[in-house]
Coordinates of C-alpha atoms and ligand atoms in Angstrom, one line a residue:
X1477 CA 64.6 13.2 21.4
X1478 CA 60.8 13.6 20.7
X1479 CA 59.4 12.7 17.3
X1480 CA 58.7 16.0 15.3
X1481 CA 57.1 14.6 12.1
X1482 CA 55.3 11.5 11.3
X1483 CA 56.5 10.9 8.0
X1484 CA 59.6 12.8 6.3
X1485 CA 60.1 12.4 2.5
X1486 CA 63.8 13.0 1.5
X1487 CA 64.0 13.9 -2.3
X1488 CA 67.7 13.3 -3.1
X1489 CA 70.0 11.3 -1.0
X1490 CA 73.5 12.6 -1.6
X1491 CA 75.9 14.0 0.9
X1492 CA 73.2 16.4 2.4
X1493 CA 70.0 14.3 2.1
X1494 CA 71.9 11.3 3.6
X1495 CA 73.3 13.3 6.4
X1496 CA 69.8 14.4 7.2
X1497 CA 68.6 10.9 7.3
X1498 CA 71.2 9.8 9.5
X1499 CA 70.6 12.5 12.1
X1500 CA 66.6 12.0 11.7
X1501 CA 67.3 8.1 12.4
X1502 CA 69.8 8.6 15.4
X1503 CA 67.5 11.2 16.9
X1504 CA 64.2 9.6 16.2
X1505 CA 62.7 12.5 14.8
X1506 CA 60.2 11.0 12.6
X1507 CA 58.3 7.5 12.4
X1508 CA 58.8 7.0 8.9
X1509 CA 61.4 8.4 6.5
X1510 CA 60.8 7.9 2.7
X1511 CA 64.0 8.0 0.7
X1512 CA 63.8 9.0 -3.1
X1513 CA 66.5 9.3 -5.7
X1514 CA 66.3 9.3 -9.4
X1515 CA 69.0 6.6 -10.1
X1516 CA 68.4 2.8 -9.0
X1517 CA 71.9 2.6 -8.1
X1518 CA 71.9 5.4 -5.6
X1519 CA 68.5 4.2 -4.2
X1520 CA 69.9 0.6 -3.7
X1521 CA 72.9 2.2 -1.9
X1522 CA 70.6 4.2 0.4
X1523 CA 68.8 1.0 1.1
X1524 CA 71.9 -0.9 1.8
X1525 CA 72.9 1.9 4.3
X1526 CA 69.6 1.7 5.9
X1527 CA 68.8 5.4 5.5
X1528 CA 65.2 5.4 5.5
X1529 CA 62.2 3.1 6.2
X1530 CA 61.1 3.1 2.6
X1531 CA 62.6 3.6 -0.9
X1532 CA 61.0 5.1 -4.0
X1533 CA 62.5 5.9 -7.4
X1534 CA 59.4 8.2 -8.0
X1535 CA 59.5 11.5 -6.2
X1536 CA 55.8 11.7 -6.7
X1537 CA 55.3 8.6 -4.8
X1538 CA 57.7 9.4 -2.1
X1539 CA 55.9 12.6 -0.9
X1540 CA 52.4 11.1 -0.7
X1541 CA 51.4 11.5 2.9
X1542 CA 54.5 13.3 3.9
X1543 CA 54.3 15.9 6.7
X1544 CA 57.8 17.3 5.8
X1545 CA 59.5 17.1 2.4
X1546 CA 63.1 17.9 1.8
X1547 CA 64.5 18.6 -1.6
X1548 CA 68.3 17.9 -1.5
X1549 CA 69.2 17.9 -5.3
X1550 CA 71.2 20.3 -7.4
X1551 CA 69.8 23.7 -7.6
X1552 CA 69.2 23.4 -11.6
X1553 CA 66.9 20.4 -10.9
X1554 CA 64.5 22.2 -8.5
X1555 CA 61.8 23.0 -11.2
X1556 CA 61.6 19.6 -12.5
X1557 CA 61.4 18.2 -8.8
X1558 CA 58.8 20.8 -7.9
X1559 CA 56.5 19.9 -11.0
X1560 CA 56.8 16.1 -10.2
X1561 CA 55.9 16.4 -6.5
X1562 CA 53.3 19.3 -6.5
X1563 CA 50.3 17.4 -7.3
X1564 CA 51.1 14.5 -4.8
X1565 CA 52.0 16.8 -1.7
X1566 CA 49.7 16.3 1.4
X1567 CA 47.6 19.4 2.4
X1568 CA 49.5 21.2 5.2
X1569 CA 52.9 19.5 4.4
X1570 CA 55.9 21.6 4.7
X1571 CA 58.2 21.5 1.7
X1572 CA 61.6 22.8 2.0
X1573 CA 65.1 22.5 0.1
X1574 CA 68.5 22.8 1.0
X1575 CA 70.0 24.5 -2.2
X1576 CA 73.0 26.9 -2.0
X1577 CA 71.2 29.4 -4.0
X1578 CA 67.9 30.9 -2.9
X1579 CA 66.3 33.4 -5.5
X1580 CA 66.7 30.8 -8.4
X1581 CA 65.1 27.9 -6.4
X1582 CA 62.2 30.1 -5.2
X1583 CA 61.6 31.2 -8.8
X1584 CA 61.8 27.6 -9.9
X1585 CA 59.7 25.8 -7.2
X1586 CA 57.3 28.4 -5.7
X1587 CA 54.9 28.7 -8.9
X1588 CA 54.4 25.0 -8.7
X1589 CA 53.6 24.7 -5.0
X1590 CA 49.8 24.2 -4.1
X1591 CA 48.3 26.8 -1.8
X1592 CA 47.7 24.2 0.5
X1593 CA 51.3 23.4 1.5
X1594 CA 54.0 25.6 3.3
X1595 CA 57.0 26.1 1.0
X1596 CA 59.9 27.4 3.3
X1597 CA 63.2 27.5 1.3
X1598 CA 66.3 26.9 3.3
X1599 CA 70.1 26.4 3.2
X1600 CA 72.3 24.6 5.7
X1601 CA 75.8 26.0 5.7
X1602 CA 77.4 22.7 6.1
X1603 CA 79.2 20.3 3.7
X1604 CA 82.2 18.8 2.5
X1605 CA 83.9 18.2 -1.0
X1606 CA 82.4 14.7 -1.2
X1607 CA 79.1 13.7 -2.8
X1608 CA 76.6 10.6 -2.7
X1609 CA 75.1 8.8 0.0
X1610 CA 78.1 7.4 1.4
X1611 CA 79.5 10.8 2.1
X1612 CA 77.0 11.9 4.5
X1613 CA 77.3 11.4 8.3
X1614 CA 75.3 12.2 11.4
X1615 CA 76.4 15.5 12.9
X1616 CA 77.1 17.3 9.8
X1617 CA 74.9 20.4 10.7
X1618 CA 76.0 20.5 14.2
X1619 CA 77.0 23.9 15.3
X1620 CA 76.5 25.0 11.6
X1621 CA 74.1 27.8 10.5
X1622 CA 70.9 26.9 8.6
X1623 CA 69.4 30.1 6.7
X1624 CA 65.7 30.4 5.9
X1625 CA 64.6 32.7 3.2
X1626 CA 60.7 32.5 3.8
X1627 CA 58.4 34.0 1.4
X1628 CA 56.1 36.7 2.5
X1629 CA 53.1 35.4 4.4
X1630 CA 54.8 32.3 5.5
X1631 CA 52.6 30.5 8.2
X1632 CA 54.4 31.0 11.7
X1633 CA 53.7 27.6 13.0
X1634 CA 55.2 25.9 10.0
X1635 CA 58.2 28.1 9.9
X1636 CA 58.7 27.5 13.8
X1637 CA 58.3 23.7 13.2
X1638 CA 60.9 23.5 10.5
X1639 CA 63.3 25.7 12.7
X1640 CA 62.8 23.2 15.6
X1641 CA 63.7 20.3 13.1
X1642 CA 67.0 22.1 12.2
X1643 CA 67.7 22.9 16.0
X1644 CA 67.1 19.3 16.6
X1645 CA 70.0 18.5 14.1
X1646 CA 72.1 21.0 16.0
X1647 CA 72.0 23.9 13.7
X1648 CA 71.9 27.7 14.4
X1649 CA 69.1 29.5 12.6
X1650 CA 69.2 32.6 10.8
X1651 CA 66.6 34.2 8.4
X1652 CA 67.3 36.6 5.3
X1653 CA 65.7 37.6 2.3
X1654 CA 66.8 35.5 -0.8
X1655 CA 68.7 38.3 -2.5
X1656 CA 70.6 39.0 0.4
X1657 CA 71.5 35.2 1.0
X1658 CA 72.6 35.0 -2.5
X1659 CA 75.1 37.9 -2.0
X1660 CA 76.3 36.7 1.2
X1661 CA 76.9 33.3 0.0
X1662 CA 78.6 34.7 -3.2
X1663 CA 81.4 36.0 -1.2
X1664 CA 81.7 33.3 1.6
X1665 CA 81.3 30.4 -0.3
X1666 CA 80.8 30.7 -4.0
X1667 CA 83.8 33.0 -4.8
X1668 CA 86.1 30.7 -2.8
X1669 CA 85.2 27.8 -4.6
X1670 CA 85.6 29.7 -8.0
X1671 CA 89.0 30.9 -7.0
X1672 CA 89.9 27.5 -5.9
X1673 CA 88.7 25.9 -9.2
X1674 CA 90.7 28.6 -11.1
X1675 CA 94.0 28.3 -9.3
X1676 CA 93.9 24.5 -9.5
X1677 CA 93.3 24.5 -13.1
X1678 CA 96.1 27.1 -13.6
X1679 CA 98.6 24.8 -11.9
X1680 CA 97.4 21.9 -14.0
X1681 CA 97.9 23.8 -17.2
X1682 CA 101.4 25.1 -16.2
X1683 CA 104.1 24.3 -18.7
X1684 CA 107.2 25.4 -16.6
X1685 CA 106.5 23.6 -13.4
X1686 CA 105.8 19.8 -13.7
X1687 CA 102.6 18.1 -12.4
X1688 CA 104.5 15.9 -10.1
X1689 CA 106.3 19.0 -8.5
X1690 CA 102.8 20.6 -8.0
X1691 CA 101.6 17.4 -6.1
X1692 CA 104.9 17.0 -4.3
X1693 CA 105.2 20.4 -2.8
X1694 CA 101.3 20.8 -2.4
X1695 CA 101.6 21.3 1.3
X1696 CA 102.9 24.9 0.7
X1697 CA 99.5 26.3 0.2
X1698 CA 98.1 24.7 -3.0
X1699 CA 96.7 21.7 -1.1
X1700 CA 94.1 23.8 0.7
X1701 CA 92.7 24.9 -2.5
X1702 CA 92.5 21.4 -4.0
X1703 CA 90.0 20.4 -1.2
X1704 CA 87.7 23.2 -2.5
X1705 CA 88.3 22.3 -6.0
X1706 CA 87.4 18.8 -5.5
X1707 CA 83.7 19.7 -4.9
X1708 CA 81.0 18.2 -6.9
X1709 CA 81.1 19.6 -10.6
X1710 CA 77.4 19.3 -11.1
X1711 CA 76.5 21.1 -7.9
X1712 CA 79.0 23.9 -8.5
X1713 CA 78.0 24.1 -12.2
X1714 CA 74.4 24.8 -11.0
X1715 CA 75.6 27.2 -8.3
X1716 CA 77.4 29.4 -10.8
X1717 CA 74.5 29.4 -13.4
X1718 CA 71.7 30.1 -10.6
X1719 CA 73.7 32.8 -8.6
X1720 CA 75.2 34.5 -11.8
X1721 CA 74.6 38.1 -11.0
X1722 CA 75.9 38.1 -7.4
X1723 CA 78.8 35.9 -8.3
X1724 CA 79.6 38.3 -11.3
X1725 CA 79.5 41.3 -9.0
X1726 CA 81.9 39.7 -6.3
X1727 CA 84.2 38.7 -9.1
X1728 CA 84.4 42.2 -10.5
X1729 CA 85.2 43.4 -7.1
X1730 CA 87.7 40.5 -6.5
X1731 CA 89.5 41.4 -9.8
X1732 CA 89.9 45.0 -8.9
X1733 CA 91.4 44.0 -5.5
X1734 CA 93.7 41.7 -7.4
X1735 CA 95.0 44.3 -9.7
X1736 CA 95.7 46.6 -6.5
X1737 CA 97.7 43.6 -5.0
X1738 CA 99.4 42.9 -8.3
X1739 CA 100.5 46.6 -8.6
X1740 CA 101.6 46.9 -5.0
X1741 CA 103.9 43.8 -5.7
X1742 CA 105.2 45.3 -9.1
X1743 CA 106.1 48.7 -7.4
X1744 CA 107.6 47.1 -4.2
X1745 CA 104.9 48.7 -2.0
X1746 CA 105.5 46.5 1.0
X1747 CA 103.7 48.6 3.4
X1748 CA 100.5 47.9 1.3
X1749 CA 101.1 44.4 1.4
X1750 CA 101.7 44.2 5.1
X1751 CA 98.7 46.1 5.8
X1752 CA 96.5 43.8 3.9
X1753 CA 98.0 40.6 5.3
X1754 CA 97.5 41.9 8.7
X1755 CA 94.1 42.5 8.1
X1756 CA 93.3 39.2 6.7
X1757 CA 95.0 37.5 9.7
X1758 CA 92.5 39.2 11.8
X1759 CA 89.5 37.6 9.9
X1760 CA 91.0 34.2 10.4
X1761 CA 91.1 35.0 14.2
X1762 CA 87.6 36.2 14.2
X1763 CA 86.3 33.0 12.4
X1764 CA 88.2 30.8 15.0
X1765 CA 86.7 32.9 17.9
X1766 CA 83.2 32.5 16.3
X1767 CA 83.7 28.6 16.5
X1768 CA 83.6 28.3 12.7
X1769 CA 86.9 26.5 12.6
X1770 CA 89.7 25.4 14.9
X1771 CA 93.3 26.7 15.1
X1772 CA 95.1 23.5 14.2
X1773 CA 97.2 22.8 11.0
X1774 CA 95.2 21.4 8.1
X1775 CA 92.5 24.0 8.8
X1776 CA 91.1 21.6 11.5
X1777 CA 88.8 19.5 9.2
X1778 CA 89.6 16.2 11.1
X1779 CA 89.3 17.7 14.4
X1780 CA 85.8 19.4 13.3
X1781 CA 84.6 16.0 12.0
X1782 CA 85.4 14.3 15.1
X1783 CA 83.8 16.8 17.3
X1784 CA 80.4 16.8 15.6
Ligands
NAP3170 P1 75.1 15.0 -4.0 O1 75.7 14.3 -2.9 O2 75.6 15.0 -5.3 O3 73.6 14.2 -4.3 C1 72.7 14.9 -5.1 C2 71.4 14.0 -5.1 O4 70.6 14.7 -5.9 C3 71.3 12.5 -5.4 O5 70.3 11.9 -4.8 C4 71.2 12.5 -6.9 O6 70.5 11.5 -7.3 C5 70.2 13.7 -7.0 N1 70.1 14.3 -8.5 C6 71.4 14.8 -9.0 N2 70.9 15.3 -10.2 C7 69.5 15.3 -10.4 C8 68.5 15.7 -11.3 N3 68.9 16.3 -12.3 N4 67.4 15.6 -10.8 C9 67.0 15.0 -9.6 N5 67.8 14.5 -8.8 C10 69.1 14.8 -9.0 O7 74.6 16.5 -3.6 P2 74.8 17.3 -2.2 O8 76.1 17.7 -1.9 O9 73.7 16.4 -1.4 O10 73.9 18.5 -2.6 C11 72.5 18.7 -2.7 C12 72.0 20.1 -2.6 O11 72.4 20.6 -1.4 C13 72.4 21.2 -3.8 O12 71.5 21.9 -4.0 C14 73.5 21.8 -3.0 O13 73.6 23.2 -3.6 C15 73.0 21.9 -1.5 N6 74.2 22.0 -0.7 C16 75.2 21.4 -0.7 C17 76.3 21.5 0.3 C18 77.7 20.7 0.0 O14 78.7 21.1 0.6 N7 77.8 19.8 -0.8 C19 76.2 22.4 1.2 C20 74.9 22.9 1.5 C21 74.0 22.8 0.6 P3 71.2 10.2 -8.0 O15 72.5 10.0 -7.3 O16 70.0 9.2 -8.1 O17 71.7 10.6 -9.6

């Protein structure tokens, strides 16, 4: 595949940053890839894995001369990173991020970006419950959506170039305004994770059912929640704090609907339960038809990983 950038700087080299690095290397999308992360341990590991062509502890040093800068750190760290890199960005550079919340990342980063660079916030909807540079893999973004939330007046050529980059990684592209993105993600991603954290926490606290029974019989349904509930605590703390309004709105709606379900069970209203469970089954079917999952047991994680 053709080289799209001369030098790419990756700030943050965990699951997402290292997956980008692996794709860039495999596809030959850049001549140089400068990897930067705050801890010497992670940087050393990135070097052992040969994720880049050079390695810097300082984000400021890493962005010098880069044509594309991709920030892949927990969303709560966005402002600190923006402040560090801003004075060192090359004029004309594209600066993007992969954060799971968009309005907050824009509020944190945009004020620090020099007028000479193109700041284009983005969010690839791909991931796993794992974190760190060892967790990444080539093909993670293949067949997945990447949503951009460009600011008004964004340079069309820069946006087209960034889209071409994500398309090269196999992503499908969409654009939204940041507030809409945050509402959509609150329901499709943030709420499911919060529910999973909650249900696994409840099971962990139960006194009438033992821990060993919860684990032993987990395949009955509980197991599927534990995958989400094993996601990175730092990342998800930041998502909750930085998409607070949309998450609280969805949680209020969720609680109302749960009360409806609770009432239907209490009063033996089987028709209401049956109607809901039929509707939700159709949602699952639509997801499979849209190619966002495969119809095999264990929710297709393994098959999906092999496919990409
Ligand atoms: P990760 O595997 O935990 O890696 C995080 C990276 O950020 C590491 O390089 C880490 O550095 C660095 N970092 C952590 N705290 C930092 C701080 N306070 N200041 C500067 N750097 C810091 O995380 P990830 O899963 O790649 O997630 C990165 C971003 O992608 C997040 O914004 C997340 O919302 C978004 N995202 C995640 C997923 C997913 O499923 N995981 C999907 C889409 C988008 P050290 O190791 O050196 O400390």
